[in-house]
XYZ file of C-alpha atoms in Angstrom:
272
model
C 14.592 3.977 6.467
C 11.700 4.694 8.815
C 8.857 7.100 9.222
C 9.691 10.475 10.732
C 7.082 11.131 13.403
C 7.710 14.857 13.559
C 7.184 14.852 17.328
C 10.754 15.159 18.523
C 11.004 18.944 18.221
C 8.595 19.820 21.021
C 10.117 17.231 23.328
C 13.607 18.529 22.685
C 12.641 22.181 23.242
C 10.975 21.423 26.587
C 13.885 19.290 27.729
C 16.365 21.928 26.609
C 14.567 24.645 28.596
C 14.594 22.523 31.750
C 18.256 21.669 31.292
C 19.157 25.343 30.789
C 17.408 26.312 34.032
C 19.211 23.570 35.925
C 22.545 24.568 34.409
C 21.990 28.138 35.592
C 21.301 26.868 39.101
C 24.516 24.851 39.099
C 26.514 27.884 37.971
C 25.063 30.064 40.709
C 25.827 27.415 43.324
C 29.425 27.308 42.168
C 29.745 31.043 42.820
C 28.828 30.581 46.473
C 25.598 32.607 46.385
C 23.393 30.682 48.843
C 20.752 33.221 49.899
C 17.504 34.527 48.474
C 16.181 33.321 45.085
C 19.618 32.044 44.047
C 19.669 29.656 46.976
C 16.322 28.211 45.876
C 17.636 27.631 42.354
C 20.825 25.990 43.584
C 18.793 23.411 45.480
C 17.014 22.252 42.330
C 17.705 18.618 41.482
C 20.164 17.746 38.722
C 18.639 16.476 35.475
C 18.061 12.749 35.311
C 20.031 10.755 32.727
C 16.895 10.596 30.565
C 16.381 14.373 30.744
C 20.025 14.994 29.910
C 19.874 12.619 26.944
C 16.661 14.179 25.622
C 18.263 17.614 25.857
C 21.043 16.459 23.521
C 18.711 15.652 20.593
C 19.025 18.225 17.756
C 16.131 20.672 17.470
C 17.413 23.141 14.883
C 18.945 25.723 17.192
C 22.355 24.173 16.546
C 22.244 25.038 12.825
C 22.991 22.627 10.017
C 23.853 19.024 10.852
C 24.884 15.827 9.066
C 23.074 12.590 9.806
C 23.358 8.881 9.139
C 20.930 6.075 9.801
C 20.455 2.368 9.317
C 17.638 -0.093 9.829
C 16.900 -3.691 8.844
C 16.766 -3.035 5.096
C 18.407 0.264 4.209
C 20.969 2.902 5.091
C 20.544 6.660 5.071
C 22.806 9.692 5.095
C 22.536 13.393 4.398
C 22.197 16.951 5.664
C 19.579 18.996 7.465
C 19.395 22.785 7.096
C 16.739 24.126 9.503
C 17.141 27.724 8.327
C 16.171 26.753 4.768
C 13.705 24.092 5.975
C 15.785 21.749 3.882
C 17.067 18.208 3.880
C 19.303 16.347 1.475
C 19.419 12.591 1.860
C 20.679 9.480 0.137
C 19.239 6.065 0.833
C 20.408 2.732 -0.596
C 18.530 -0.551 -0.769
C 19.934 -3.822 -2.121
C 17.619 -6.224 -3.921
C 17.957 -9.521 -1.987
C 17.267 -11.679 -5.035
C 18.914 -9.928 -7.992
C 21.742 -8.341 -6.024
C 21.669 -4.863 -7.552
C 21.491 -1.719 -5.390
C 19.131 1.228 -5.848
C 20.292 4.595 -4.517
C 17.662 7.309 -4.232
C 18.660 10.883 -3.401
C 16.229 13.599 -2.392
C 16.665 17.319 -1.900
C 13.922 19.243 -0.106
C 13.736 23.008 0.303
C 10.536 24.001 2.061
C 7.763 22.960 -0.381
C 10.063 22.121 -3.316
C 11.604 18.697 -3.898
C 14.071 17.103 -6.300
C 15.098 13.476 -6.774
C 17.923 11.398 -8.257
C 17.922 7.642 -8.832
C 20.920 5.438 -9.626
C 21.438 1.692 -9.973
C 24.656 -0.229 -9.314
C 25.669 -3.874 -9.510
C 23.467 -4.297 -12.570
C 25.801 -6.354 -14.776
C 23.743 -8.837 -16.765
C 20.446 -7.208 -15.845
C 18.030 -5.589 -18.269
C 14.748 -3.733 -17.980
C 15.732 -1.255 -15.269
C 14.240 2.240 -15.750
C 16.529 4.755 -17.458
C 16.307 8.092 -15.689
C 18.298 11.348 -16.026
C 21.407 11.657 -13.866
C 20.494 15.231 -12.966
C 18.282 16.402 -10.128
C 14.664 15.857 -11.220
C 12.227 18.426 -9.843
C 8.989 16.784 -8.732
C 5.472 18.165 -8.977
C 3.642 17.123 -5.771
C 0.333 17.210 -7.661
C 1.531 14.261 -9.756
C 2.257 12.071 -6.740
C -0.494 9.657 -5.742
C 0.901 9.531 -2.198
C 2.812 12.635 -1.014
C 4.249 10.506 1.806
C 6.199 8.511 -0.792
C 8.813 11.276 -0.832
C 10.527 13.003 2.119
C 9.317 16.269 3.579
C 11.046 18.661 5.929
C 9.762 17.723 9.367
C 12.428 18.973 11.729
C 16.075 18.177 12.316
C 15.687 14.877 14.167
C 15.440 12.791 11.009
C 16.328 9.591 12.865
C 13.554 10.001 15.461
C 15.984 9.918 18.373
C 13.679 12.138 20.439
C 10.592 9.880 20.343
C 12.728 6.803 20.986
C 14.454 8.311 24.024
C 11.139 9.653 25.313
C 9.866 6.048 25.290
C 12.832 4.800 27.327
C 11.812 3.005 30.516
C 15.383 2.879 31.820
C 18.250 5.287 31.122
C 21.647 4.990 32.793
C 24.728 7.142 32.415
C 27.697 4.798 32.062
C 30.507 7.284 31.892
C 31.048 10.763 30.540
C 28.624 11.224 27.641
C 27.720 7.535 27.421
C 24.252 6.188 28.127
C 22.456 2.852 28.025
C 19.016 1.560 28.866
C 15.793 0.099 27.507
C 13.154 1.492 25.128
C 9.494 0.470 24.892
C 8.807 0.710 21.158
C 5.076 0.320 21.753
C 4.855 3.554 23.770
C 3.795 6.974 22.494
C 5.329 8.306 19.295
C 8.005 5.586 19.367
C 5.331 3.165 18.148
C 5.279 5.055 14.826
C 9.009 4.880 14.138
C 9.182 1.341 12.741
C 6.968 0.007 9.981
C 3.897 -1.926 11.108
C 5.283 -5.217 9.792
C 8.461 -4.836 11.828
C 6.526 -4.010 15.003
C 4.269 -7.040 14.553
C 7.219 -9.375 14.077
C 8.843 -8.186 17.322
C 5.841 -9.072 19.481
C 6.308 -8.491 23.216
C 10.059 -8.051 22.719
C 9.308 -4.553 21.372
C 8.649 -3.413 24.948
C 12.237 -4.012 26.070
C 14.704 -2.971 23.376
C 18.254 -2.319 24.666
C 19.888 0.914 23.513
C 23.152 2.800 23.831
C 23.803 6.478 23.116
C 26.754 8.852 23.004
C 26.664 12.605 23.639
C 29.605 14.751 22.548
C 31.534 17.206 24.687
C 29.412 20.000 23.175
C 26.276 18.431 24.667
C 24.903 17.281 21.307
C 23.796 13.730 20.529
C 26.362 11.853 18.461
C 24.800 8.408 18.162
C 21.870 6.248 19.218
C 21.758 2.490 18.634
C 18.945 0.048 19.358
C 19.729 -3.686 19.469
C 16.708 -5.154 17.681
C 16.040 -8.841 18.394
C 15.126 -11.492 15.881
C 11.610 -10.903 14.610
C 9.681 -13.720 12.969
C 11.991 -15.486 10.536
C 14.393 -12.558 10.346
C 17.746 -11.991 12.020
C 18.737 -9.618 14.838
C 19.662 -6.160 13.548
C 20.633 -2.708 14.773
C 18.710 0.537 14.394
C 21.314 3.293 14.186
C 21.140 7.098 14.207
C 24.149 9.418 13.970
C 24.474 13.224 14.050
C 27.696 15.139 13.371
C 29.019 18.541 12.263
C 26.514 20.570 14.263
C 26.566 24.117 12.936
C 29.407 23.417 10.505
C 27.718 21.211 7.888
C 27.167 23.074 4.591
C 23.919 24.892 3.858
C 21.556 23.337 1.320
C 21.128 25.200 -1.959
C 18.689 24.793 -4.819
C 20.108 22.933 -7.847
C 19.910 25.042 -10.982
C 21.119 25.311 -14.557
C 22.346 22.068 -16.071
C 22.256 20.390 -12.648
C 18.462 20.066 -12.693
C 15.430 19.441 -14.896
C 11.730 18.674 -14.538
C 11.047 15.054 -13.669
C 9.935 12.894 -16.629
C 6.809 10.722 -16.534
C 8.942 7.654 -15.739
C 9.990 9.160 -12.400
C 6.369 9.458 -11.317
C 5.662 5.919 -12.483
C 8.487 4.730 -10.251
C 7.207 6.669 -7.242
C 3.538 5.882 -7.795
C 4.087 2.237 -8.577
């Protein structure tokens, strides 16, 4: 859907440390200890809405997590397993002219990667590539552009961290609910959308409204950006969702009849 900037992890860890210190101060204050070092901690300011929201972004300490995402042209879903440095994702794109849908699935475990490709809505169409239905193991050396396939780059697949970091206004509008404005031209947020999308937004990219929801466990559940009309396009919504923190299944390597080496046609598709 978009490019993963890989910058969210550091932001999340720093924010999480600050939030933990502030939470400790609040706990001490509640116990009535108002002298000495404890008194100094209890007087520390509460985290701002932006700090609290940043602290909710997954950083891998929560364990496995499911994710979903959507942008102007595609949807994305899958799993992240930080222990295995693994991701499994499915992305679907519909051809606007011919009407058929291409679903590409990737499985990444550290430096190893597998792929599946499927086509649907193809009645009456001919000439589509015929690929195995099993997981196809890819050889990175045969890829002209390694960036054409996913890589494990942290848990925040939807780039919630960089987007929130670029927020110029964050308001808490109820328990676990936030809203505000993001400047998509600032910092790492400028790398989240494709260059063509950024260009089409013009100055509007500096004031993108967003909403976010944080669960009772303190983990980010959803982030949505209301993208305005860009160029000749229509308004659309950038969406990120995270669920099943710590309870999503671990990612395992496909083996036996479930996998095979990728044929030459798979590389032609990726390199084309």
